[in-house]
């Protein structure tokens, strides 16, 4: 189940979506290749997978952004599903209202070189809003690495992560082995959103980001030489 933060924990300003958004890519969009070559920072999209009222996700997201933002090998974009309203009923010809919602996220997923998916655990699984985002896209996920940042009760969201690995395998994405998870997350952060005992999670997030950096660079270079044909 999701964990509701203390009332004093407000959503961080870092979760605001960019003010200008490009048109959504077509289904046959080419993979993104930075103009400056493989040495350019990887574009990392943090997908905040909870849109639940009173969610704890902003606290965990803000903590993560403080670590990922300090690295020179990534630039980070936040795709917050609380700011998107995608229906669960899929369509090959979406209504104008749905196309407008897709325009908020599709170009940013297509531009990303790697993803971190932040998920709570609802009833041993992940949120419906996250599944809808995944299902509305396909080529945007292909041949890109995915890391997981999870939180929950006694499992720390790991049961949701194991199900997401199967879903992303079908999308031709590569999930990295190491995750960052917070068991009983509401007890691990103080009223200012600081982790009470940061040594272990900071070591875990470094390991995960190192793996994403390796896979992201390797796959970006490979796609620059030969587009992925999945």
PDB file of N, CA and C in Angstrom, residues 24-127:
ATOM      1  N   UNK A  24       4.117  15.209 -29.855  1.00  0.00           N
ATOM      2  CA  UNK A  24       4.458  13.819 -29.585  1.00  0.00           C
ATOM      3  C   UNK A  24       5.075  13.157 -30.805  1.00  0.00           C
ATOM      4  N   UNK A  25       6.029  12.228 -30.573  1.00  0.00           N
ATOM      5  CA  UNK A  25       6.666  11.555 -31.693  1.00  0.00           C
ATOM      6  C   UNK A  25       5.725  10.572 -32.349  1.00  0.00           C
ATOM      7  N   UNK A  26       5.984  10.255 -33.589  1.00  0.00           N
ATOM      8  CA  UNK A  26       5.205   9.218 -34.254  1.00  0.00           C
ATOM      9  C   UNK A  26       5.666   7.863 -33.769  1.00  0.00           C
ATOM     10  N   UNK A  27       4.903   6.837 -34.104  1.00  0.00           N
ATOM     11  CA  UNK A  27       5.248   5.495 -33.651  1.00  0.00           C
ATOM     12  C   UNK A  27       6.569   5.034 -34.219  1.00  0.00           C
ATOM     13  N   UNK A  28       7.012   5.643 -35.309  1.00  0.00           N
ATOM     14  CA  UNK A  28       8.254   5.215 -35.947  1.00  0.00           C
ATOM     15  C   UNK A  28       9.396   6.177 -35.643  1.00  0.00           C
ATOM     16  N   UNK A  29       9.327   6.856 -34.482  1.00  0.00           N
ATOM     17  CA  UNK A  29      10.355   7.842 -34.150  1.00  0.00           C
ATOM     18  C   UNK A  29      11.726   7.183 -34.084  1.00  0.00           C
ATOM     19  N   UNK A  30      12.716   7.871 -34.608  1.00  0.00           N
ATOM     20  CA  UNK A  30      14.077   7.354 -34.568  1.00  0.00           C
ATOM     21  C   UNK A  30      14.641   7.505 -33.165  1.00  0.00           C
ATOM     22  N   UNK A  31      15.553   6.631 -32.745  1.00  0.00           N
ATOM     23  CA  UNK A  31      16.154   6.760 -31.426  1.00  0.00           C
ATOM     24  C   UNK A  31      16.956   8.041 -31.317  1.00  0.00           C
ATOM     25  N   UNK A  32      16.969   8.602 -30.126  1.00  0.00           N
ATOM     26  CA  UNK A  32      17.680   9.863 -29.894  1.00  0.00           C
ATOM     27  C   UNK A  32      19.184   9.622 -29.884  1.00  0.00           C
ATOM     28  N   UNK A  33      19.928  10.409 -30.629  1.00  0.00           N
ATOM     29  CA  UNK A  33      21.387  10.354 -30.635  1.00  0.00           C
ATOM     30  C   UNK A  33      21.894  11.768 -30.424  1.00  0.00           C
ATOM     31  N   UNK A  34      22.574  12.061 -29.295  1.00  0.00           N
ATOM     32  CA  UNK A  34      23.035  13.409 -29.044  1.00  0.00           C
ATOM     33  C   UNK A  34      24.004  13.881 -30.113  1.00  0.00           C
ATOM     34  N   UNK A  35      23.889  15.160 -30.485  1.00  0.00           N
ATOM     35  CA  UNK A  35      24.724  15.699 -31.548  1.00  0.00           C
ATOM     36  C   UNK A  35      26.183  15.741 -31.155  1.00  0.00           C
ATOM     37  N   UNK A  36      26.448  15.884 -29.852  1.00  0.00           N
ATOM     38  CA  UNK A  36      27.831  16.021 -29.422  1.00  0.00           C
ATOM     39  C   UNK A  36      28.507  14.692 -29.161  1.00  0.00           C
ATOM     40  N   UNK A  37      27.846  13.576 -29.419  1.00  0.00           N
ATOM     41  CA  UNK A  37      28.499  12.284 -29.351  1.00  0.00           C
ATOM     42  C   UNK A  37      28.320  11.597 -28.016  1.00  0.00           C
ATOM     43  N   UNK A  38      28.940  10.409 -27.892  1.00  0.00           N
ATOM     44  CA  UNK A  38      28.730   9.576 -26.716  1.00  0.00           C
ATOM     45  C   UNK A  38      29.164  10.214 -25.404  1.00  0.00           C
ATOM     46  N   UNK A  39      30.055  11.227 -25.429  1.00  0.00           N
ATOM     47  CA  UNK A  39      30.521  11.836 -24.197  1.00  0.00           C
ATOM     48  C   UNK A  39      29.489  12.773 -23.579  1.00  0.00           C
ATOM     49  N   UNK A  40      28.449  13.128 -24.307  1.00  0.00           N
ATOM     50  CA  UNK A  40      27.428  14.028 -23.773  1.00  0.00           C
ATOM     51  C   UNK A  40      26.700  13.358 -22.610  1.00  0.00           C
ATOM     52  N   UNK A  41      26.241  14.131 -21.631  1.00  0.00           N
ATOM     53  CA  UNK A  41      25.484  13.534 -20.522  1.00  0.00           C
ATOM     54  C   UNK A  41      24.258  12.778 -21.026  1.00  0.00           C
ATOM     55  N   UNK A  42      23.939  11.707 -20.346  1.00  0.00           N
ATOM     56  CA  UNK A  42      22.745  10.936 -20.676  1.00  0.00           C
ATOM     57  C   UNK A  42      21.507  11.673 -20.195  1.00  0.00           C
ATOM     58  N   UNK A  43      20.458  11.608 -20.998  1.00  0.00           N
ATOM     59  CA  UNK A  43      19.185  12.188 -20.599  1.00  0.00           C
ATOM     60  C   UNK A  43      18.419  11.139 -19.792  1.00  0.00           C
ATOM     61  N   UNK A  44      18.280  11.393 -18.498  1.00  0.00           N
ATOM     62  CA  UNK A  44      17.622  10.470 -17.580  1.00  0.00           C
ATOM     63  C   UNK A  44      16.236  11.005 -17.249  1.00  0.00           C
ATOM     64  N   UNK A  45      15.203  10.211 -17.514  1.00  0.00           N
ATOM     65  CA  UNK A  45      13.830  10.585 -17.169  1.00  0.00           C
ATOM     66  C   UNK A  45      13.432   9.861 -15.889  1.00  0.00           C
ATOM     67  N   UNK A  46      13.082  10.628 -14.874  1.00  0.00           N
ATOM     68  CA  UNK A  46      12.521  10.069 -13.652  1.00  0.00           C
ATOM     69  C   UNK A  46      11.009  10.041 -13.801  1.00  0.00           C
ATOM     70  N   UNK A  47      10.442   8.850 -13.862  1.00  0.00           N
ATOM     71  CA  UNK A  47       8.996   8.688 -13.998  1.00  0.00           C
ATOM     72  C   UNK A  47       8.411   8.485 -12.607  1.00  0.00           C
ATOM     73  N   UNK A  48       7.658   9.466 -12.132  1.00  0.00           N
ATOM     74  CA  UNK A  48       7.021   9.383 -10.815  1.00  0.00           C
ATOM     75  C   UNK A  48       5.682   8.686 -11.008  1.00  0.00           C
ATOM     76  N   UNK A  49       5.598   7.437 -10.576  1.00  0.00           N
ATOM     77  CA  UNK A  49       4.507   6.561 -10.984  1.00  0.00           C
ATOM     78  C   UNK A  49       3.253   6.607 -10.144  1.00  0.00           C
ATOM     79  N   UNK A  50       3.201   7.435  -9.117  1.00  0.00           N
ATOM     80  CA  UNK A  50       2.003   7.529  -8.288  1.00  0.00           C
ATOM     81  C   UNK A  50       1.287   8.843  -8.549  1.00  0.00           C
ATOM     82  N   UNK A  51      -0.034   8.762  -8.690  1.00  0.00           N
ATOM     83  CA  UNK A  51      -0.850   9.978  -8.779  1.00  0.00           C
ATOM     84  C   UNK A  51      -1.885  10.021  -7.662  1.00  0.00           C
ATOM     85  N   UNK A  52      -1.638   9.275  -6.625  1.00  0.00           N
ATOM     86  CA  UNK A  52      -2.583   9.123  -5.523  1.00  0.00           C
ATOM     87  C   UNK A  52      -2.607  10.380  -4.645  1.00  0.00           C
ATOM     88  N   UNK A  53      -3.789  10.760  -4.188  1.00  0.00           N
ATOM     89  CA  UNK A  53      -3.900  11.899  -3.272  1.00  0.00           C
ATOM     90  C   UNK A  53      -3.177  11.578  -1.966  1.00  0.00           C
ATOM     91  N   UNK A  54      -2.376  12.523  -1.467  1.00  0.00           N
ATOM     92  CA  UNK A  54      -1.621  12.299  -0.239  1.00  0.00           C
ATOM     93  C   UNK A  54      -0.421  11.399  -0.417  1.00  0.00           C
ATOM     94  N   UNK A  55       0.038  11.226  -1.651  1.00  0.00           N
ATOM     95  CA  UNK A  55       1.144  10.307  -1.953  1.00  0.00           C
ATOM     96  C   UNK A  55       2.449  10.718  -1.266  1.00  0.00           C
ATOM     97  N   UNK A  56       3.299   9.727  -1.048  1.00  0.00           N
ATOM     98  CA  UNK A  56       4.628   9.943  -0.470  1.00  0.00           C
ATOM     99  C   UNK A  56       5.678  10.134  -1.558  1.00  0.00           C
ATOM    100  N   UNK A  57       5.314   9.901  -2.803  1.00  0.00           N
ATOM    101  CA  UNK A  57       6.266   9.910  -3.914  1.00  0.00           C
ATOM    102  C   UNK A  57       7.108  11.181  -4.007  1.00  0.00           C
ATOM    103  N   UNK A  58       6.555  12.392  -3.797  1.00  0.00           N
ATOM    104  CA  UNK A  58       7.397  13.585  -3.931  1.00  0.00           C
ATOM    105  C   UNK A  58       8.577  13.617  -2.973  1.00  0.00           C
ATOM    106  N   UNK A  59       8.414  13.038  -1.788  1.00  0.00           N
ATOM    107  CA  UNK A  59       9.516  13.010  -0.824  1.00  0.00           C
ATOM    108  C   UNK A  59      10.661  12.151  -1.359  1.00  0.00           C
ATOM    109  N   UNK A  60      10.321  10.969  -1.858  1.00  0.00           N
ATOM    110  CA  UNK A  60      11.345  10.071  -2.394  1.00  0.00           C
ATOM    111  C   UNK A  60      11.950  10.651  -3.669  1.00  0.00           C
ATOM    112  N   UNK A  61      11.122  11.245  -4.508  1.00  0.00           N
ATOM    113  CA  UNK A  61      11.623  11.844  -5.749  1.00  0.00           C
ATOM    114  C   UNK A  61      12.609  12.963  -5.469  1.00  0.00           C
ATOM    115  N   UNK A  62      12.276  13.812  -4.513  1.00  0.00           N
ATOM    116  CA  UNK A  62      13.160  14.931  -4.196  1.00  0.00           C
ATOM    117  C   UNK A  62      14.485  14.431  -3.646  1.00  0.00           C
ATOM    118  N   UNK A  63      14.424  13.394  -2.819  1.00  0.00           N
ATOM    119  CA  UNK A  63      15.666  12.787  -2.304  1.00  0.00           C
ATOM    120  C   UNK A  63      16.517  12.260  -3.462  1.00  0.00           C
ATOM    121  N   UNK A  64      15.889  11.560  -4.390  1.00  0.00           N
ATOM    122  CA  UNK A  64      16.622  11.012  -5.526  1.00  0.00           C
ATOM    123  C   UNK A  64      17.219  12.121  -6.395  1.00  0.00           C
ATOM    124  N   UNK A  65      16.450  13.157  -6.655  1.00  0.00           N
ATOM    125  CA  UNK A  65      16.934  14.232  -7.517  1.00  0.00           C
ATOM    126  C   UNK A  65      18.152  14.918  -6.920  1.00  0.00           C
ATOM    127  N   UNK A  66      18.230  14.988  -5.610  1.00  0.00           N
ATOM    128  CA  UNK A  66      19.407  15.566  -4.980  1.00  0.00           C
ATOM    129  C   UNK A  66      20.665  14.771  -5.255  1.00  0.00           C
ATOM    130  N   UNK A  67      20.527  13.458  -5.438  1.00  0.00           N
ATOM    131  CA  UNK A  67      21.701  12.609  -5.718  1.00  0.00           C
ATOM    132  C   UNK A  67      21.994  12.555  -7.210  1.00  0.00           C
ATOM    133  N   UNK A  68      20.968  12.315  -8.017  1.00  0.00           N
ATOM    134  CA  UNK A  68      21.185  12.221  -9.465  1.00  0.00           C
ATOM    135  C   UNK A  68      21.616  13.559 -10.044  1.00  0.00           C
ATOM    136  N   UNK A  69      21.072  14.659  -9.507  1.00  0.00           N
ATOM    137  CA  UNK A  69      21.399  15.975 -10.031  1.00  0.00           C
ATOM    138  C   UNK A  69      22.823  16.397  -9.769  1.00  0.00           C
ATOM    139  N   UNK A  70      23.479  15.732  -8.833  1.00  0.00           N
ATOM    140  CA  UNK A  70      24.863  16.076  -8.518  1.00  0.00           C
ATOM    141  C   UNK A  70      25.863  15.403  -9.455  1.00  0.00           C
ATOM    142  N   UNK A  71      25.396  14.514 -10.296  1.00  0.00           N
ATOM    143  CA  UNK A  71      26.283  13.786 -11.202  1.00  0.00           C
ATOM    144  C   UNK A  71      26.417  14.522 -12.526  1.00  0.00           C
ATOM    145  N   UNK A  72      27.619  14.429 -13.113  1.00  0.00           N
ATOM    146  CA  UNK A  72      27.865  15.102 -14.380  1.00  0.00           C
ATOM    147  C   UNK A  72      27.501  14.241 -15.580  1.00  0.00           C
ATOM    148  N   UNK A  73      27.234  12.947 -15.356  1.00  0.00           N
ATOM    149  CA  UNK A  73      26.942  12.065 -16.490  1.00  0.00           C
ATOM    150  C   UNK A  73      25.456  11.980 -16.805  1.00  0.00           C
ATOM    151  N   UNK A  74      24.606  12.733 -16.078  1.00  0.00           N
ATOM    152  CA  UNK A  74      23.173  12.733 -16.343  1.00  0.00           C
ATOM    153  C   UNK A  74      22.618  14.156 -16.339  1.00  0.00           C
ATOM    154  N   UNK A  75      21.629  14.377 -17.189  1.00  0.00           N
ATOM    155  CA  UNK A  75      20.695  15.493 -17.001  1.00  0.00           C
ATOM    156  C   UNK A  75      19.340  14.850 -16.747  1.00  0.00           C
ATOM    157  N   UNK A  76      18.579  15.398 -15.802  1.00  0.00           N
ATOM    158  CA  UNK A  76      17.380  14.716 -15.324  1.00  0.00           C
ATOM    159  C   UNK A  76      16.128  15.505 -15.676  1.00  0.00           C
ATOM    160  N   UNK A  77      15.137  14.785 -16.215  1.00  0.00           N
ATOM    161  CA  UNK A  77      13.814  15.331 -16.490  1.00  0.00           C
ATOM    162  C   UNK A  77      12.812  14.537 -15.663  1.00  0.00           C
ATOM    163  N   UNK A  78      11.853  15.216 -15.038  1.00  0.00           N
ATOM    164  CA  UNK A  78      10.867  14.544 -14.185  1.00  0.00           C
ATOM    165  C   UNK A  78       9.534  14.443 -14.922  1.00  0.00           C
ATOM    166  N   UNK A  79       9.067  13.216 -15.126  1.00  0.00           N
ATOM    167  CA  UNK A  79       7.753  12.957 -15.724  1.00  0.00           C
ATOM    168  C   UNK A  79       6.844  12.508 -14.587  1.00  0.00           C
ATOM    169  N   UNK A  80       6.008  13.432 -14.122  1.00  0.00           N
ATOM    170  CA  UNK A  80       5.177  13.194 -12.946  1.00  0.00           C
ATOM    171  C   UNK A  80       3.755  12.839 -13.388  1.00  0.00           C
ATOM    172  N   UNK A  81       3.327  11.618 -13.074  1.00  0.00           N
ATOM    173  CA  UNK A  81       2.019  11.166 -13.547  1.00  0.00           C
ATOM    174  C   UNK A  81       0.851  11.832 -12.835  1.00  0.00           C
ATOM    175  N   UNK A  82       1.119  12.586 -11.780  1.00  0.00           N
ATOM    176  CA  UNK A  82       0.055  13.382 -11.182  1.00  0.00           C
ATOM    177  C   UNK A  82      -0.327  14.556 -12.077  1.00  0.00           C
ATOM    178  N   UNK A  83       0.503  14.842 -13.077  1.00  0.00           N
ATOM    179  CA  UNK A  83       0.255  15.962 -13.985  1.00  0.00           C
ATOM    180  C   UNK A  83      -0.228  15.496 -15.356  1.00  0.00           C
ATOM    181  N   UNK A  84      -0.505  14.199 -15.483  1.00  0.00           N
ATOM    182  CA  UNK A  84      -0.939  13.621 -16.759  1.00  0.00           C
ATOM    183  C   UNK A  84      -2.192  12.781 -16.507  1.00  0.00           C
ATOM    184  N   UNK A  85      -3.131  12.815 -17.439  1.00  0.00           N
ATOM    185  CA  UNK A  85      -4.365  12.041 -17.290  1.00  0.00           C
ATOM    186  C   UNK A  85      -4.562  11.176 -18.527  1.00  0.00           C
ATOM    187  N   UNK A  86      -3.902  10.027 -18.533  1.00  0.00           N
ATOM    188  CA  UNK A  86      -4.019   9.100 -19.652  1.00  0.00           C
ATOM    189  C   UNK A  86      -5.073   8.040 -19.335  1.00  0.00           C
ATOM    190  N   UNK A  87      -5.994   7.785 -20.248  1.00  0.00           N
ATOM    191  CA  UNK A  87      -7.016   6.763 -19.996  1.00  0.00           C
ATOM    192  C   UNK A  87      -6.417   5.361 -20.075  1.00  0.00           C
ATOM    193  N   UNK A  88      -7.085   4.417 -19.433  1.00  0.00           N
ATOM    194  CA  UNK A  88      -6.648   3.025 -19.522  1.00  0.00           C
ATOM    195  C   UNK A  88      -7.145   2.355 -20.794  1.00  0.00           C
ATOM    196  N   UNK A  89      -8.141   2.943 -21.442  1.00  0.00           N
ATOM    197  CA  UNK A  89      -8.641   2.412 -22.715  1.00  0.00           C
ATOM    198  C   UNK A  89      -7.749   2.922 -23.846  1.00  0.00           C
ATOM    199  N   UNK A  90      -6.961   2.003 -24.435  1.00  0.00           N
ATOM    200  CA  UNK A  90      -6.019   2.382 -25.475  1.00  0.00           C
ATOM    201  C   UNK A  90      -6.722   2.551 -26.812  1.00  0.00           C
ATOM    202  N   UNK A  91      -6.119   3.352 -27.703  1.00  0.00           N
ATOM    203  CA  UNK A  91      -6.699   3.585 -29.019  1.00  0.00           C
ATOM    204  C   UNK A  91      -5.602   3.892 -30.013  1.00  0.00           C
ATOM    205  N   UNK A  92      -5.753   3.373 -31.223  1.00  0.00           N
ATOM    206  CA  UNK A  92      -4.833   3.715 -32.292  1.00  0.00           C
ATOM    207  C   UNK A  92      -5.087   5.089 -32.861  1.00  0.00           C
ATOM    208  N   UNK A  93      -6.264   5.641 -32.585  1.00  0.00           N
ATOM    209  CA  UNK A  93      -6.623   6.989 -33.029  1.00  0.00           C
ATOM    210  C   UNK A  93      -7.162   7.757 -31.824  1.00  0.00           C
ATOM    211  N   UNK A  94      -6.301   8.202 -30.941  1.00  0.00           N
ATOM    212  CA  UNK A  94      -6.772   8.845 -29.708  1.00  0.00           C
ATOM    213  C   UNK A  94      -7.502  10.151 -29.966  1.00  0.00           C
ATOM    214  N   UNK A  95      -8.440  10.452 -29.095  1.00  0.00           N
ATOM    215  CA  UNK A  95      -9.196  11.699 -29.150  1.00  0.00           C
ATOM    216  C   UNK A  95      -8.251  12.887 -28.960  1.00  0.00           C
ATOM    217  N   UNK A  96      -8.665  14.075 -29.394  1.00  0.00           N
ATOM    218  CA  UNK A  96      -7.813  15.260 -29.211  1.00  0.00           C
ATOM    219  C   UNK A  96      -7.393  15.479 -27.760  1.00  0.00           C
ATOM    220  N   UNK A  97      -8.300  15.214 -26.823  1.00  0.00           N
ATOM    221  CA  UNK A  97      -7.954  15.408 -25.408  1.00  0.00           C
ATOM    222  C   UNK A  97      -6.849  14.446 -24.975  1.00  0.00           C
ATOM    223  N   UNK A  98      -6.888  13.218 -25.481  1.00  0.00           N
ATOM    224  CA  UNK A  98      -5.861  12.242 -25.138  1.00  0.00           C
ATOM    225  C   UNK A  98      -4.538  12.609 -25.815  1.00  0.00           C
ATOM    226  N   UNK A  99      -4.621  13.077 -27.059  1.00  0.00           N
ATOM    227  CA  UNK A  99      -3.408  13.510 -27.753  1.00  0.00           C
ATOM    228  C   UNK A  99      -2.728  14.671 -27.011  1.00  0.00           C
ATOM    229  N   UNK A 100      -3.532  15.524 -26.417  1.00  0.00           N
ATOM    230  CA  UNK A 100      -2.971  16.634 -25.647  1.00  0.00           C
ATOM    231  C   UNK A 100      -2.237  16.125 -24.411  1.00  0.00           C
ATOM    232  N   UNK A 101      -2.782  15.082 -23.781  1.00  0.00           N
ATOM    233  CA  UNK A 101      -2.102  14.494 -22.628  1.00  0.00           C
ATOM    234  C   UNK A 101      -0.826  13.775 -23.057  1.00  0.00           C
ATOM    235  N   UNK A 102      -0.886  13.071 -24.175  1.00  0.00           N
ATOM    236  CA  UNK A 102       0.314  12.398 -24.680  1.00  0.00           C
ATOM    237  C   UNK A 102       1.412  13.404 -25.023  1.00  0.00           C
ATOM    238  N   UNK A 103       1.016  14.571 -25.497  1.00  0.00           N
ATOM    239  CA  UNK A 103       1.995  15.604 -25.852  1.00  0.00           C
ATOM    240  C   UNK A 103       2.790  16.076 -24.645  1.00  0.00           C
ATOM    241  N   UNK A 104       2.246  15.859 -23.443  1.00  0.00           N
ATOM    242  CA  UNK A 104       2.963  16.249 -22.235  1.00  0.00           C
ATOM    243  C   UNK A 104       4.116  15.300 -21.915  1.00  0.00           C
ATOM    244  N   UNK A 105       4.015  14.053 -22.403  1.00  0.00           N
ATOM    245  CA  UNK A 105       4.989  13.054 -21.968  1.00  0.00           C
ATOM    246  C   UNK A 105       5.727  12.353 -23.106  1.00  0.00           C
ATOM    247  N   UNK A 106       5.069  12.097 -24.230  1.00  0.00           N
ATOM    248  CA  UNK A 106       5.683  11.279 -25.282  1.00  0.00           C
ATOM    249  C   UNK A 106       7.014  11.827 -25.782  1.00  0.00           C
ATOM    250  N   UNK A 107       7.137  13.131 -26.069  1.00  0.00           N
ATOM    251  CA  UNK A 107       8.422  13.635 -26.558  1.00  0.00           C
ATOM    252  C   UNK A 107       9.540  13.465 -25.536  1.00  0.00           C
ATOM    253  N   UNK A 108       9.192  13.560 -24.270  1.00  0.00           N
ATOM    254  CA  UNK A 108      10.202  13.460 -23.223  1.00  0.00           C
ATOM    255  C   UNK A 108      10.657  12.019 -23.023  1.00  0.00           C
ATOM    256  N   UNK A 109       9.745  11.067 -23.163  1.00  0.00           N
ATOM    257  CA  UNK A 109      10.144   9.656 -23.107  1.00  0.00           C
ATOM    258  C   UNK A 109      11.011   9.301 -24.310  1.00  0.00           C
ATOM    259  N   UNK A 110      10.646   9.811 -25.486  1.00  0.00           N
ATOM    260  CA  UNK A 110      11.421   9.530 -26.691  1.00  0.00           C
ATOM    261  C   UNK A 110      12.826  10.107 -26.599  1.00  0.00           C
ATOM    262  N   UNK A 111      12.965  11.266 -25.969  1.00  0.00           N
ATOM    263  CA  UNK A 111      14.268  11.921 -25.877  1.00  0.00           C
ATOM    264  C   UNK A 111      15.180  11.291 -24.835  1.00  0.00           C
ATOM    265  N   UNK A 112      14.616  10.547 -23.900  1.00  0.00           N
ATOM    266  CA  UNK A 112      15.409   9.993 -22.807  1.00  0.00           C
ATOM    267  C   UNK A 112      16.347   8.901 -23.292  1.00  0.00           C
ATOM    268  N   UNK A 113      17.525   8.848 -22.690  1.00  0.00           N
ATOM    269  CA  UNK A 113      18.472   7.750 -22.926  1.00  0.00           C
ATOM    270  C   UNK A 113      18.311   6.647 -21.893  1.00  0.00           C
ATOM    271  N   UNK A 114      17.721   6.973 -20.753  1.00  0.00           N
ATOM    272  CA  UNK A 114      17.569   6.020 -19.652  1.00  0.00           C
ATOM    273  C   UNK A 114      16.418   6.488 -18.768  1.00  0.00           C
ATOM    274  N   UNK A 115      15.900   5.556 -17.970  1.00  0.00           N
ATOM    275  CA  UNK A 115      14.767   5.858 -17.101  1.00  0.00           C
ATOM    276  C   UNK A 115      15.024   5.359 -15.684  1.00  0.00           C
ATOM    277  N   UNK A 116      14.497   6.108 -14.723  1.00  0.00           N
ATOM    278  CA  UNK A 116      14.307   5.594 -13.369  1.00  0.00           C
ATOM    279  C   UNK A 116      12.812   5.676 -13.098  1.00  0.00           C
ATOM    280  N   UNK A 117      12.214   4.556 -12.748  1.00  0.00           N
ATOM    281  CA  UNK A 117      10.783   4.495 -12.461  1.00  0.00           C
ATOM    282  C   UNK A 117      10.600   4.455 -10.945  1.00  0.00           C
ATOM    283  N   UNK A 118       9.938   5.470 -10.438  1.00  0.00           N
ATOM    284  CA  UNK A 118       9.625   5.552  -9.011  1.00  0.00           C
ATOM    285  C   UNK A 118       8.219   5.012  -8.796  1.00  0.00           C
ATOM    286  N   UNK A 119       8.103   3.932  -8.024  1.00  0.00           N
ATOM    287  CA  UNK A 119       6.797   3.303  -7.847  1.00  0.00           C
ATOM    288  C   UNK A 119       6.531   2.956  -6.391  1.00  0.00           C
ATOM    289  N   UNK A 120       5.300   3.181  -5.931  1.00  0.00           N
ATOM    290  CA  UNK A 120       4.857   2.573  -4.686  1.00  0.00           C
ATOM    291  C   UNK A 120       4.354   1.166  -4.966  1.00  0.00           C
ATOM    292  N   UNK A 121       3.907   0.496  -3.926  1.00  0.00           N
ATOM    293  CA  UNK A 121       3.293  -0.825  -4.098  1.00  0.00           C
ATOM    294  C   UNK A 121       1.850  -0.765  -3.631  1.00  0.00           C
ATOM    295  N   UNK A 122       0.931  -1.033  -4.564  1.00  0.00           N
ATOM    296  CA  UNK A 122      -0.492  -1.099  -4.241  1.00  0.00           C
ATOM    297  C   UNK A 122      -0.944  -2.551  -4.377  1.00  0.00           C
ATOM    298  N   UNK A 123      -1.352  -3.163  -3.283  1.00  0.00           N
ATOM    299  CA  UNK A 123      -1.888  -4.532  -3.343  1.00  0.00           C
ATOM    300  C   UNK A 123      -0.952  -5.473  -4.100  1.00  0.00           C
ATOM    301  N   UNK A 124       0.326  -5.436  -3.741  1.00  0.00           N
ATOM    302  CA  UNK A 124       1.358  -6.296  -4.322  1.00  0.00           C
ATOM    303  C   UNK A 124       1.689  -5.950  -5.769  1.00  0.00           C
ATOM    304  N   UNK A 125       1.304  -4.766  -6.245  1.00  0.00           N
ATOM    305  CA  UNK A 125       1.583  -4.421  -7.633  1.00  0.00           C
ATOM    306  C   UNK A 125       1.840  -2.916  -7.733  1.00  0.00           C
ATOM    307  N   UNK A 126       1.899  -2.414  -8.968  1.00  0.00           N
ATOM    308  CA  UNK A 126       2.220  -1.014  -9.204  1.00  0.00           C
ATOM    309  C   UNK A 126       0.961  -0.271  -9.663  1.00  0.00           C
ATOM    310  N   UNK A 127       0.977   1.065  -9.653  1.00  0.00           N
ATOM    311  CA  UNK A 127      -0.243   1.834  -9.919  1.00  0.00           C
ATOM    312  C   UNK A 127      -0.753   1.721 -11.352  1.00  0.00           C
TER     313      UNK A 127
END
